[in-house]
Coordinates of C-alpha atoms in Angstrom, one line a residue:
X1 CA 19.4 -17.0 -19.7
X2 CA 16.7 -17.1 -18.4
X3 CA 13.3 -18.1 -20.7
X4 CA 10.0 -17.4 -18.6
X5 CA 7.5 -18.0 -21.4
X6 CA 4.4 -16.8 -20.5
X7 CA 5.7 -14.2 -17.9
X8 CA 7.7 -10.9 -17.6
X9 CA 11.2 -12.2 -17.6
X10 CA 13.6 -12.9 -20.7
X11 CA 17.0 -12.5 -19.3
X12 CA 17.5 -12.3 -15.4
X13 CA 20.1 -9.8 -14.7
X14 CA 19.7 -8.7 -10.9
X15 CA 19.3 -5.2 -9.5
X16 CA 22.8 -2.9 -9.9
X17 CA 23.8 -1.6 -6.4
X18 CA 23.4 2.5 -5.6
X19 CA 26.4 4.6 -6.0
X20 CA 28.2 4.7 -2.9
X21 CA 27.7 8.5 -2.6
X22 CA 24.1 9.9 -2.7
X23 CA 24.9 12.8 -5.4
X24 CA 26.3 11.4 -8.6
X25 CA 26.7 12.8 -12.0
X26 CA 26.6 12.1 -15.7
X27 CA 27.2 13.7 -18.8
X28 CA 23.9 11.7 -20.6
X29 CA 21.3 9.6 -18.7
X30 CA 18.8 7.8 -20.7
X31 CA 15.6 6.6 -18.8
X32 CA 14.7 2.9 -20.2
X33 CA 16.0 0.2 -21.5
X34 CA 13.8 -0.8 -24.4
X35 CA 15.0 -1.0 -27.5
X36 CA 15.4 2.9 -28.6
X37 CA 16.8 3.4 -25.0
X38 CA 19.2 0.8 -25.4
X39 CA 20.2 2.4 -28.6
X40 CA 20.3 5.6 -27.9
X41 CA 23.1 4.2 -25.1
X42 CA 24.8 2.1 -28.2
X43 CA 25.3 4.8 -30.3
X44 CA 26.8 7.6 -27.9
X45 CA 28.9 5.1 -26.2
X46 CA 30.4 4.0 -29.6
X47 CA 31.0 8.0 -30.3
X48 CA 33.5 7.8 -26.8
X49 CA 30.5 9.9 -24.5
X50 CA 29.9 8.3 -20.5
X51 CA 26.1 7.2 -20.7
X52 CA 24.5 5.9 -17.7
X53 CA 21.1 4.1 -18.5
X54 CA 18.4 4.0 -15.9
X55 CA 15.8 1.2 -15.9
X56 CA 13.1 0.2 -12.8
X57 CA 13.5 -3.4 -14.3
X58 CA 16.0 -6.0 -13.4
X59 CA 15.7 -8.0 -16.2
X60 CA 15.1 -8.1 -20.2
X61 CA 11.5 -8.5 -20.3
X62 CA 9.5 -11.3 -22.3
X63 CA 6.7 -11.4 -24.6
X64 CA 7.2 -11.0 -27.9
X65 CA 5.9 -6.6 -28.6
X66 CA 7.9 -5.1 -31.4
X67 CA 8.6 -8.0 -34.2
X68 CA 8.9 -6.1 -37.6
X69 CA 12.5 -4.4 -38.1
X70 CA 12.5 -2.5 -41.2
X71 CA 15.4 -1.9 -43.5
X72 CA 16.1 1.1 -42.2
X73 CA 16.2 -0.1 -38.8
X74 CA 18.3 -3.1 -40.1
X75 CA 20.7 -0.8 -41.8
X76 CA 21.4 1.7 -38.4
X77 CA 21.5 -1.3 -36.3
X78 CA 24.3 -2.2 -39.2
X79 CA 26.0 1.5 -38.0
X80 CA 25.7 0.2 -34.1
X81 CA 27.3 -2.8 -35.1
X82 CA 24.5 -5.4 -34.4
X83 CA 22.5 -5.5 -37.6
X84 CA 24.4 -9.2 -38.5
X85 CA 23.4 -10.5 -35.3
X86 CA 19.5 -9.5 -35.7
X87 CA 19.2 -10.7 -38.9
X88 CA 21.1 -13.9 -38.7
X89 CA 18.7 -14.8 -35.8
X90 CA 15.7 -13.3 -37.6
X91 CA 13.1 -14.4 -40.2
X92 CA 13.3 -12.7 -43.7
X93 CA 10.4 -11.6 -45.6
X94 CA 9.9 -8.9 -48.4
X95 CA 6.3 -10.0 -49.4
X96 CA 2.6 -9.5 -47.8
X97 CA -0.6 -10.9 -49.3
X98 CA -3.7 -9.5 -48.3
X99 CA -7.6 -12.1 -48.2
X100 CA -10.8 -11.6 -48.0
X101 CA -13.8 -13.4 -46.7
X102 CA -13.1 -17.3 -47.6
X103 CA -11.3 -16.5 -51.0
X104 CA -8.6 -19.3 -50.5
X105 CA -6.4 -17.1 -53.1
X106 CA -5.2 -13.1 -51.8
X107 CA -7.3 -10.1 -53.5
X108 CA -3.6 -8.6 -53.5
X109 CA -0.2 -8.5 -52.7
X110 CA 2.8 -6.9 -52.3
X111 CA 7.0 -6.5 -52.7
X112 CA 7.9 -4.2 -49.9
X113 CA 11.7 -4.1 -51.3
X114 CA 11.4 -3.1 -55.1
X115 CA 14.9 -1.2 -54.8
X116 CA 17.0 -4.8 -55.3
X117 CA 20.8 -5.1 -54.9
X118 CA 20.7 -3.4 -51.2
X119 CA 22.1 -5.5 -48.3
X120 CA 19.5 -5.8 -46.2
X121 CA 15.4 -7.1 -46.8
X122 CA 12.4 -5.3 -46.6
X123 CA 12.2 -6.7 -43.1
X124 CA 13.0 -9.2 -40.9
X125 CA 10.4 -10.4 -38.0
X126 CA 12.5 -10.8 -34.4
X127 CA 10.6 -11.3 -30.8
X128 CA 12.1 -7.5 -29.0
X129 CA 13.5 -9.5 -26.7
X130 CA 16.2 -10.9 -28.7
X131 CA 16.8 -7.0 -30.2
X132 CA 17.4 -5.7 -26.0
X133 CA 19.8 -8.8 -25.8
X134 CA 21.8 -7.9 -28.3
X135 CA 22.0 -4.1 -27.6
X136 CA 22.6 -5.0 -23.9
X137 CA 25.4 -7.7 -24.9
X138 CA 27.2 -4.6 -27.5
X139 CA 26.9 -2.1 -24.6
X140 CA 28.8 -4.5 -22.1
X141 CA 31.8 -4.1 -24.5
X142 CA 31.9 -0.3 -23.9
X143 CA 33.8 0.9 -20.6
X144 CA 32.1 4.5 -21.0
X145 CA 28.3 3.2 -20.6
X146 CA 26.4 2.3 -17.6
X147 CA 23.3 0.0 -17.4
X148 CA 21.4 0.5 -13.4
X149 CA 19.0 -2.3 -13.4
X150 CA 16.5 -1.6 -10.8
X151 CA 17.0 2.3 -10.7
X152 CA 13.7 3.9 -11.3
X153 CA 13.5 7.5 -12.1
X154 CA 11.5 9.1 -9.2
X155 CA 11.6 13.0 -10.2
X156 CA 13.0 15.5 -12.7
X157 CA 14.1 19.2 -12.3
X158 CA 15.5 20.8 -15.8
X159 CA 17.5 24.0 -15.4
X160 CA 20.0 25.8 -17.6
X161 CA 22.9 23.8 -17.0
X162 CA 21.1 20.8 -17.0
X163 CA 18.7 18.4 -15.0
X164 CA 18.3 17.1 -11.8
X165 CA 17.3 13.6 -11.1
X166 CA 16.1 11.6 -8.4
X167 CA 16.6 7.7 -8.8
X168 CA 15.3 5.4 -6.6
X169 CA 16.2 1.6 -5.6
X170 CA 15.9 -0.8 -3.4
X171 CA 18.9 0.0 -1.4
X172 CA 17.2 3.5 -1.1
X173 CA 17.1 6.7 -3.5
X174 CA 20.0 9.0 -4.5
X175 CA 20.1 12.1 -6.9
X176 CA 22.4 12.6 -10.6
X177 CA 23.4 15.7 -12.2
X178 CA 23.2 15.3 -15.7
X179 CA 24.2 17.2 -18.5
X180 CA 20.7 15.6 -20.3
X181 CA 18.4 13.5 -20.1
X182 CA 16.8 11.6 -22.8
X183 CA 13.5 10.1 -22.0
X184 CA 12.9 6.7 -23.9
X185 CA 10.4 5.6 -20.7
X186 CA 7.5 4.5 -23.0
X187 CA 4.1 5.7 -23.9
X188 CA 3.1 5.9 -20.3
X189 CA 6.5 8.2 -20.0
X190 CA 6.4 9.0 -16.2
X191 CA 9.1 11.7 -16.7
X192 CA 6.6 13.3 -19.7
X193 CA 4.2 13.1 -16.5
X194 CA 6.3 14.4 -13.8
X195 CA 7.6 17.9 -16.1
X196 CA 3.4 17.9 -16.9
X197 CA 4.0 17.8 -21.2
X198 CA 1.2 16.8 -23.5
X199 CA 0.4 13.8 -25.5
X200 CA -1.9 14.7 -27.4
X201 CA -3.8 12.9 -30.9
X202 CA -6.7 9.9 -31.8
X203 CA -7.8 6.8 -29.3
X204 CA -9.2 4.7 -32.0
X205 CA -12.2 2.6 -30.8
X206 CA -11.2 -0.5 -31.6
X207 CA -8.7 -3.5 -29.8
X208 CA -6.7 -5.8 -31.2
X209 CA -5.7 -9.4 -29.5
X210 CA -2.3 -10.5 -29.3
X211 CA -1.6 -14.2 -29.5
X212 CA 1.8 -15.4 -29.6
X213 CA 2.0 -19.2 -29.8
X214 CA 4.5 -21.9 -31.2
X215 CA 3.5 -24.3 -33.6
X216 CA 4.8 -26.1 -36.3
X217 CA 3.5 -24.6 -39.2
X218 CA 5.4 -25.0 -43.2
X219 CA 4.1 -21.7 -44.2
X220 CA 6.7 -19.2 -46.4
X221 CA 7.9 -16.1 -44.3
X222 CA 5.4 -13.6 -45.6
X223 CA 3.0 -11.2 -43.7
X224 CA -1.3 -12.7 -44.4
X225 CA -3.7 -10.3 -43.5
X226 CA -7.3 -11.1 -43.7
X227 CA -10.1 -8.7 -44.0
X228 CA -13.4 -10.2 -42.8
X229 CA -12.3 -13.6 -42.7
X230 CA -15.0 -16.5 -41.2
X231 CA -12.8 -17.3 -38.2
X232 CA -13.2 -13.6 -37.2
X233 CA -16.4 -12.1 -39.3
X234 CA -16.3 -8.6 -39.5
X235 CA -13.6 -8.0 -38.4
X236 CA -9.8 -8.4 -39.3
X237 CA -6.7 -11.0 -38.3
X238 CA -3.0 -11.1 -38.6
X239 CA -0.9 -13.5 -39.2
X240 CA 3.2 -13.8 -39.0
X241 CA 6.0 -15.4 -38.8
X242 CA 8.4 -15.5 -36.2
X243 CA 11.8 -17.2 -35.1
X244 CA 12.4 -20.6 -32.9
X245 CA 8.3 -21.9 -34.3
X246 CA 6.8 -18.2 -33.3
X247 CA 4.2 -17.3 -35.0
X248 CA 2.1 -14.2 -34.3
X249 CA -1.6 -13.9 -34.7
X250 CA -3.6 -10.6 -34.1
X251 CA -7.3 -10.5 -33.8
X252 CA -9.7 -7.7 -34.3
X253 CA -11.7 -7.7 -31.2
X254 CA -13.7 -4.3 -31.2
X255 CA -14.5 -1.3 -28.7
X256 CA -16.3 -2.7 -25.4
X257 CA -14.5 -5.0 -24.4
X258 CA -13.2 -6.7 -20.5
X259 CA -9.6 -7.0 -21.3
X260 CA -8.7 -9.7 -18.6
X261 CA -11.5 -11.8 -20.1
X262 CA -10.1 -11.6 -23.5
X263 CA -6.4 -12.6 -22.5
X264 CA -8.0 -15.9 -20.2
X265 CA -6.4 -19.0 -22.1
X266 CA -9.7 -20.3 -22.9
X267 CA -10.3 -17.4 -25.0
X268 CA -7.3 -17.1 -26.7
X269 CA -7.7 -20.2 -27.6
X270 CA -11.1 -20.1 -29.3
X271 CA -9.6 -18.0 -31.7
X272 CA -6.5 -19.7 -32.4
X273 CA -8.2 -22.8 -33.5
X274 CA -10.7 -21.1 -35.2
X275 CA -8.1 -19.7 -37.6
X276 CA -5.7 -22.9 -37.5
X277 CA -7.9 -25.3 -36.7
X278 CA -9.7 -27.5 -34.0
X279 CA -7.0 -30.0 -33.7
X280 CA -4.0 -27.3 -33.8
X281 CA -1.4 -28.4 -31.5
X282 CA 0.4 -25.5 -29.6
X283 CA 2.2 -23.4 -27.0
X284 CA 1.2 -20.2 -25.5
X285 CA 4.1 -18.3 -25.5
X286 CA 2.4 -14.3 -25.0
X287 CA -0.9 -12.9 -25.1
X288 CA -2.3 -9.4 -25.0
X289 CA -4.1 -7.0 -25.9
X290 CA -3.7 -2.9 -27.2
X291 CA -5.7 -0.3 -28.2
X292 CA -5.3 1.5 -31.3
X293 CA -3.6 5.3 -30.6
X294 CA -2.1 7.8 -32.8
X295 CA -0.8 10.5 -30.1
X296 CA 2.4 12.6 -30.1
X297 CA 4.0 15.7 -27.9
X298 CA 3.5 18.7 -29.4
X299 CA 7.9 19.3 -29.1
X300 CA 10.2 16.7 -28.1
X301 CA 12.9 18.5 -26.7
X302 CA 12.3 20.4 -23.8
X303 CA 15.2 22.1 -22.3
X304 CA 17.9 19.8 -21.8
X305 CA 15.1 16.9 -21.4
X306 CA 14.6 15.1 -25.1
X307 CA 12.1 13.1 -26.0
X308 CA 12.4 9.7 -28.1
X309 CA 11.0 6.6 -29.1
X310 CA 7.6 6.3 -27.5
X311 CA 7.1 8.5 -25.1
X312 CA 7.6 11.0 -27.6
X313 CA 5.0 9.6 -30.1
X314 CA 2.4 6.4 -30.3
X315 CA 1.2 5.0 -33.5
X316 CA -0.7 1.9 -33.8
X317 CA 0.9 -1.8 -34.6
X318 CA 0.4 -2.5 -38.1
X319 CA 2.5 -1.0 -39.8
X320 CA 5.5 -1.5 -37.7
X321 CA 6.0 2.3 -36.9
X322 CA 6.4 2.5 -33.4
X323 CA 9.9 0.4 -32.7
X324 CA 11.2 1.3 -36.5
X325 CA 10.3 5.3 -35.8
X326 CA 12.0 5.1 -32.2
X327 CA 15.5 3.6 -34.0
X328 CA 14.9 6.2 -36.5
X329 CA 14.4 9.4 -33.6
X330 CA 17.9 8.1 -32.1
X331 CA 19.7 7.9 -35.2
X332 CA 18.8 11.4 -36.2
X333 CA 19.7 12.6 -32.5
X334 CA 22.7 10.7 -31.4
X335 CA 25.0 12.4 -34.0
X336 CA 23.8 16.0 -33.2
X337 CA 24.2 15.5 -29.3
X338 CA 27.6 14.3 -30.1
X339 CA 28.8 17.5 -32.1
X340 CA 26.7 19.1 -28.9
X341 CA 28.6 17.4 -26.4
X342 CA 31.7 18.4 -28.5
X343 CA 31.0 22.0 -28.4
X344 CA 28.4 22.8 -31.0
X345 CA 25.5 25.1 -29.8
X346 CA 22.5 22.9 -28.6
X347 CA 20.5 25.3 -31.0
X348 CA 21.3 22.2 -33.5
X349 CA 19.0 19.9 -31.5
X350 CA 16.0 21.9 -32.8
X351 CA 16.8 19.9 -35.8
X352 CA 16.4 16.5 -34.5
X353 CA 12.7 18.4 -32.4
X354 CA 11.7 19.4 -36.3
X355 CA 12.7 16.4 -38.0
X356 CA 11.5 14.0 -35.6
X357 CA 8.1 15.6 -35.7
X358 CA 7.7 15.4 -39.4
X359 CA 8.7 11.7 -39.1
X360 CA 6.1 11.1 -36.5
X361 CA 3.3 13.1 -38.1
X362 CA 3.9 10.8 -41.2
X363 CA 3.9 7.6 -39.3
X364 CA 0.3 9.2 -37.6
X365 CA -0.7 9.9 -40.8
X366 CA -0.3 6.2 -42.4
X367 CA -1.6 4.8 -39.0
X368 CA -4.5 6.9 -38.9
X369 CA -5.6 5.8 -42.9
X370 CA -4.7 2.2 -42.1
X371 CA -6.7 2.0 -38.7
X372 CA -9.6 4.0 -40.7
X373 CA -9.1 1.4 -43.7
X374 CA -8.5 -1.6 -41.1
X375 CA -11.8 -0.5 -39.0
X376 CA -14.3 1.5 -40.5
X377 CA -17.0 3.3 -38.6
X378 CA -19.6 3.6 -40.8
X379 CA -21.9 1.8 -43.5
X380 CA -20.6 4.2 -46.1
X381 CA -17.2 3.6 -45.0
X382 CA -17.3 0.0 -45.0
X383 CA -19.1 -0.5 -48.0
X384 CA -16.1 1.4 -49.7
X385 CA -13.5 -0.7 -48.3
X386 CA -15.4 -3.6 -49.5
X387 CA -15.7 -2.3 -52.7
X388 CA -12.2 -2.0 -53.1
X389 CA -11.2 -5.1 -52.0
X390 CA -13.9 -6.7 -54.6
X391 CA -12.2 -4.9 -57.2
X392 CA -8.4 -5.6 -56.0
X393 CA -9.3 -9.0 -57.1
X394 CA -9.1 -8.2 -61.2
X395 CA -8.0 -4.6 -61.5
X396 CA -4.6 -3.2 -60.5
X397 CA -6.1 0.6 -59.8
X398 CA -7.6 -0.3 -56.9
X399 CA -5.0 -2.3 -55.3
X400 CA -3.0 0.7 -53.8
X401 CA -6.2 1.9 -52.1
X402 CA -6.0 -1.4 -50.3
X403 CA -4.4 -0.9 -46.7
X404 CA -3.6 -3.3 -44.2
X405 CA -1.3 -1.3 -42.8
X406 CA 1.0 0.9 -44.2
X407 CA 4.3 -0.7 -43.9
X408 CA 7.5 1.5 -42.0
X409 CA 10.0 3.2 -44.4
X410 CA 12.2 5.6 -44.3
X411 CA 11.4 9.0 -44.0
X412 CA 13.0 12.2 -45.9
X413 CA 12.7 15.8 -44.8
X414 CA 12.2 17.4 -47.7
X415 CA 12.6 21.2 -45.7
X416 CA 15.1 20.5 -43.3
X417 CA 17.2 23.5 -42.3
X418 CA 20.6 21.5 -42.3
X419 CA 20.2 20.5 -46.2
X420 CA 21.5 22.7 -49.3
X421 CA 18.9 23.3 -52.1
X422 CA 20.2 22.0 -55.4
X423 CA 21.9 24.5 -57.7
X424 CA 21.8 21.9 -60.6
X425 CA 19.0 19.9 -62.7
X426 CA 18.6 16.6 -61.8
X427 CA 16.5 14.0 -62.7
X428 CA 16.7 11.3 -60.5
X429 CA 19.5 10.1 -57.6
X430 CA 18.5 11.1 -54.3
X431 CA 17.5 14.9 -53.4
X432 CA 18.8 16.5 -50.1
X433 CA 16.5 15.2 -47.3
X434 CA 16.3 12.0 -48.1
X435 CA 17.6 9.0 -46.5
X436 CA 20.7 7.5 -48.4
X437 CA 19.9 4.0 -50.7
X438 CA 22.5 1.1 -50.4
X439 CA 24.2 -0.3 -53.2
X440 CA 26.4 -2.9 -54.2
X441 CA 30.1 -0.9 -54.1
X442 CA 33.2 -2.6 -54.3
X443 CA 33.2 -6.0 -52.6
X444 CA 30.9 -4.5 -49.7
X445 CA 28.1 -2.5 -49.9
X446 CA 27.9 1.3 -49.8
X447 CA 25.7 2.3 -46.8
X448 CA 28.3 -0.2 -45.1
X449 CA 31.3 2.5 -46.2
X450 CA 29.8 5.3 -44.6
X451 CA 30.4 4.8 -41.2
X452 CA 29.0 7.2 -38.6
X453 CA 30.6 10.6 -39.6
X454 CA 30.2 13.1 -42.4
X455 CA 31.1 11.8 -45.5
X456 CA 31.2 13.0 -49.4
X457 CA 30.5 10.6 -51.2
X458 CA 31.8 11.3 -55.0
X459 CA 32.6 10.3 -58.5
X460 CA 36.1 11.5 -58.8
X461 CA 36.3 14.7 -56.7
X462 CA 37.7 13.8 -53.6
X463 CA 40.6 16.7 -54.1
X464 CA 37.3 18.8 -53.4
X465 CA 36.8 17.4 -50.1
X466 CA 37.4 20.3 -47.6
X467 CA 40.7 19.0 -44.6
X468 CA 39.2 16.7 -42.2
X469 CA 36.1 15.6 -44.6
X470 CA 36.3 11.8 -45.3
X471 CA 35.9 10.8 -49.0
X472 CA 34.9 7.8 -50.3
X473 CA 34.4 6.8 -54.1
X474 CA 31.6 5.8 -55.5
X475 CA 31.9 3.8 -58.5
X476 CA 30.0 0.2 -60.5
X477 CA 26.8 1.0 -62.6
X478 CA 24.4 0.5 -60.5
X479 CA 25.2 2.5 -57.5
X480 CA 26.3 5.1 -59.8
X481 CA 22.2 5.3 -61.3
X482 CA 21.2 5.3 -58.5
X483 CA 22.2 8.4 -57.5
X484 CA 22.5 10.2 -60.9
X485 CA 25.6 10.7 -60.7
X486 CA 28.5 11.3 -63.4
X487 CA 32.2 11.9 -62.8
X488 CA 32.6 15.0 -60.8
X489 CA 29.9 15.0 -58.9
X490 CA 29.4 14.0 -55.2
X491 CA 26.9 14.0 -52.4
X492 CA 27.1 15.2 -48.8
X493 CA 26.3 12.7 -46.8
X494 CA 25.3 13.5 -42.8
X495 CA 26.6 10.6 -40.3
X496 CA 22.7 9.1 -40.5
X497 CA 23.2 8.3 -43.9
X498 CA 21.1 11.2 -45.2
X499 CA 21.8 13.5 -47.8
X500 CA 23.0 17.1 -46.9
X501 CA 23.9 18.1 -50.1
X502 CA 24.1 17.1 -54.2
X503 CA 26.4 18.7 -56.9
X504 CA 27.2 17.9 -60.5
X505 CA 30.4 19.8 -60.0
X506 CA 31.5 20.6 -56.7
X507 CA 34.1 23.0 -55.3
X508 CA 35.8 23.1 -51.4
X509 CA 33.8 26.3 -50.9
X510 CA 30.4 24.7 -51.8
X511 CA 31.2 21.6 -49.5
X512 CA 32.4 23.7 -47.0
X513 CA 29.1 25.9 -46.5
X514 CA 27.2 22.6 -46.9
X515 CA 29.2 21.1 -44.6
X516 CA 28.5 24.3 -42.0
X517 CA 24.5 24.2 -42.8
X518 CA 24.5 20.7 -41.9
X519 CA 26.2 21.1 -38.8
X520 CA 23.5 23.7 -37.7
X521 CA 26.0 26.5 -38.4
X522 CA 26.5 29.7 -40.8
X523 CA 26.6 28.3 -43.8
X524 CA 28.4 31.6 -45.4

């Protein structure tokens, strides 16, 4: 390994050599080799398709970026197979506090994990780097996917049967047929640029500092935020928790700015011992510095071109929406291109283009509230968020209003064409749309039993299961509240874990036209 602190480089792997033939083809390309990219690879290659992965890089890059992984992420990196590994290595925390001004004790704070007796926390806080490494490490064990370090995408031609794609390297360029091509390229996306596709949405004006140091600090693993604090007046700071003596710290730093300037060490550092300290001892281990955005493409799949992760859609930081919504675009899209692949009309990925969206526009829609909470732009404005806080202090109505950020969850979709409306009262379990909620079942845990296929999940009516739908039992008090259920009934579960369908009685022929719906078929 290679551990280049305060540069560009993470892991060292070398450039991959050109195909020997200048015309090559694939059924899947991805473009990037971030984290969604990565994933996107993981989760095709486990389903048996041949994936080659295109990155300009050579190497797992450094610094710090995404470091909040959700639950949800947690539990479909569980379904990928490297969920142990990123939370073994990671730090655990379900709580957030929230200051203001020099009140040594937090106006507020919050459990971001209220459901208890799941598997996996709230969130766990891990540099990206270590996330790539793992996905990278989990792909090497699949003989069907193909990383090309050093093989940029240079231009993009979609057609009917496909897209046309010219990679370059240093050995010189060459061209790949492919089936598809998903673009996880990043919020600069030079394949959204070269097929001329919107991004459109809000620049905030406002900037945020990045300081990733290591210190030795006994704090608990919990997320501070300080609003107005006097080692940033007026403004707002961050402060986190990270494995191997990380610790991030984000500083409000305002519109007119000279970026280089603000990233100089001696500048940095004025900051850093102003919140910690003058005598602080530490490390610089990343610094930078990001604009607040809340953008997205007006459609995500474009032909046989899709769109995921962030070159699809940009939110700002807090909040952890930007990585967590990427995992969550290629967990709703890698089973549908799958059943695609197998034969199912591509008219199914509309899905993943309408779902996708409304899971974007509700990540926009938090970010947007927090960044107008985090950074108001007005007298009026901040004398309300002011207000609030004052009152967050003593009375428990106003603490909801309070928003440092808006923290990543899952995401139902409560109109989605591939669910089936109830046909019975219920009163609590989880509706069609929504993502399923882990439970304690057996001597494992239910999300765990799912797998990465259709399942019904039921109370005694597995003999309704139509041939070739996999059954599992659902049983213990808890899991069975959770999702109202009493003998006889069953849910539909899709293969990301989200609910399809809901009876209190179910027969083969209602599974079966569930079953169809889901699948993007006739559900008669």
């Amino acid at each position: 390994m290679t551990d280049v602190r305060y540069g560009h480089v993470w892991r060292s792997i070398g450039p991959s050599p050109r195909p020997a033939a200048t015309a090559d083809e694939a059924p899947v390309v991805i473009a990037g080799a971030g984290p969604v990219g990565l994933a996107m690879a993981l989760d095709l290659g486990r389903r048996g398709h041949r994936v080659v992965v295109l990155t300009r890089l050579a190497h797992i890059a450094g610094g710090s970026k995404a470091i909040c992984f959700s639950k949800r992420s947690l539990d479909i990196m569980d379904r990928l197979g490297v969920g142990q590994r990123m939370v073994d290595k990671g730090v655990t925390w379900n709580v957030g506090k929230v200051f203001w001004k020099d009140r040594p004790d937090p106006v507020y704070q919050f459990d971001l994990l209220p459901v208890k007796d799941q598997r996996r926390p709230a969130f766990i806080n891990l540099q990206q780097y270590y996330v790539e490494e793992y996905l990278v490490d989990a792909l090497a064990e699949l003989p069907g996917v193909e990383i090309r370090w050093g093989h940029e995408v240079r231009g993009v031609a979609s057609h009917d049967g496909g897209v046309s794609i010219e990679v370059g390297t240093a050995e010189g360029g060459y061209g790949i047929e492919a089936g598809w091509l998903i673009a996880c390229d990043g919020n600069r996306s030079p394949i959204r640029n070269m097929l001329g596709l919107d991004f459109e949405g809000r620049v905030f004006e406002d900037n945020f500092l990045i300081a990733d140091i290591r210190i030795k600090e006994d704090r608990p693993a919990e997320r501070w935020f300080w609003f107005d604090p006097p080692f940033n007046p007026g403004k707002s700071a961050l402060f986190h928790r990270q494995p191997d003596d990380v610790w991030r710290l984000d500083f409000q730093l305002g519109w007119n700015i000279d970026r280089e300037t603000c990233v100089e060490d001696a500048n940095v550092e004025r900051y850093i011992r102003a919140m910690l300290g003058p005598d602080v001892a530490f490390e610089k281990e990343w610094y930078s510095v990001y604009t607040f955005q809340c953008r997205r493409m007006a459609r995500f799949v474009h032909g046989r071109v899709i769109f995921a992760g962030d070159s699809a859609h940009l939110v700002s930081p807090f909040g952890a929406r930007g990585c967590n919504g990427g995992f969550a675009d290629i967990d709703n899209l890698g089973w549908k291109l799958d059943l695609v692949l197998g034969g199912a009309s591509p008219e199914l990925l509309e899905s993943y283009n309408d779902e996708a969206i409304v899971t974007a526009d509700e990540n926009i829609l938090n970010s947007t509230r927090s960044t107008d909470f985090l950074t108001p732009k007005s007298e009026i404005s901040e004398a309300f968020r002011d207000a609030v806080l004052g009152l967050a202090a003593e009375h428990g109505f106003a603490r909801p209003i309070v928003n440092s950020g808006r923290l990543s969850t899952a995401i139902s979709y409560p109109d989605s064409a591939l669910s089936t409306p109830d046909e019975d009262d219920w009163t609590g379990g989880v509706a069609p749309g929504s993502p399923a909620l882990d439970a304690p079942l057996g001597e494992g845990w239910l999300l765990g039993g799912l797998g990465d296929r259709f399942v019904l999940l039921h109370a005694g009516s597995a003999d309704a299961a139509p041939e070739g739908l996999d059954a599992v039992a659902i049983d213990g008090d808890i899991a069975l509240a959770r999702y109202g259920l009493e003998a006889g009934g069953a849910y539909l579960i899709r293969p990301d874990h989200y609910v399809a369908a809901r009876w209190r009685r179910p027969d083969t022929a209602k599974i079966a036209r569930a079953l169809a719906r889901a699948q993007g078929g006739d559900p008669r």
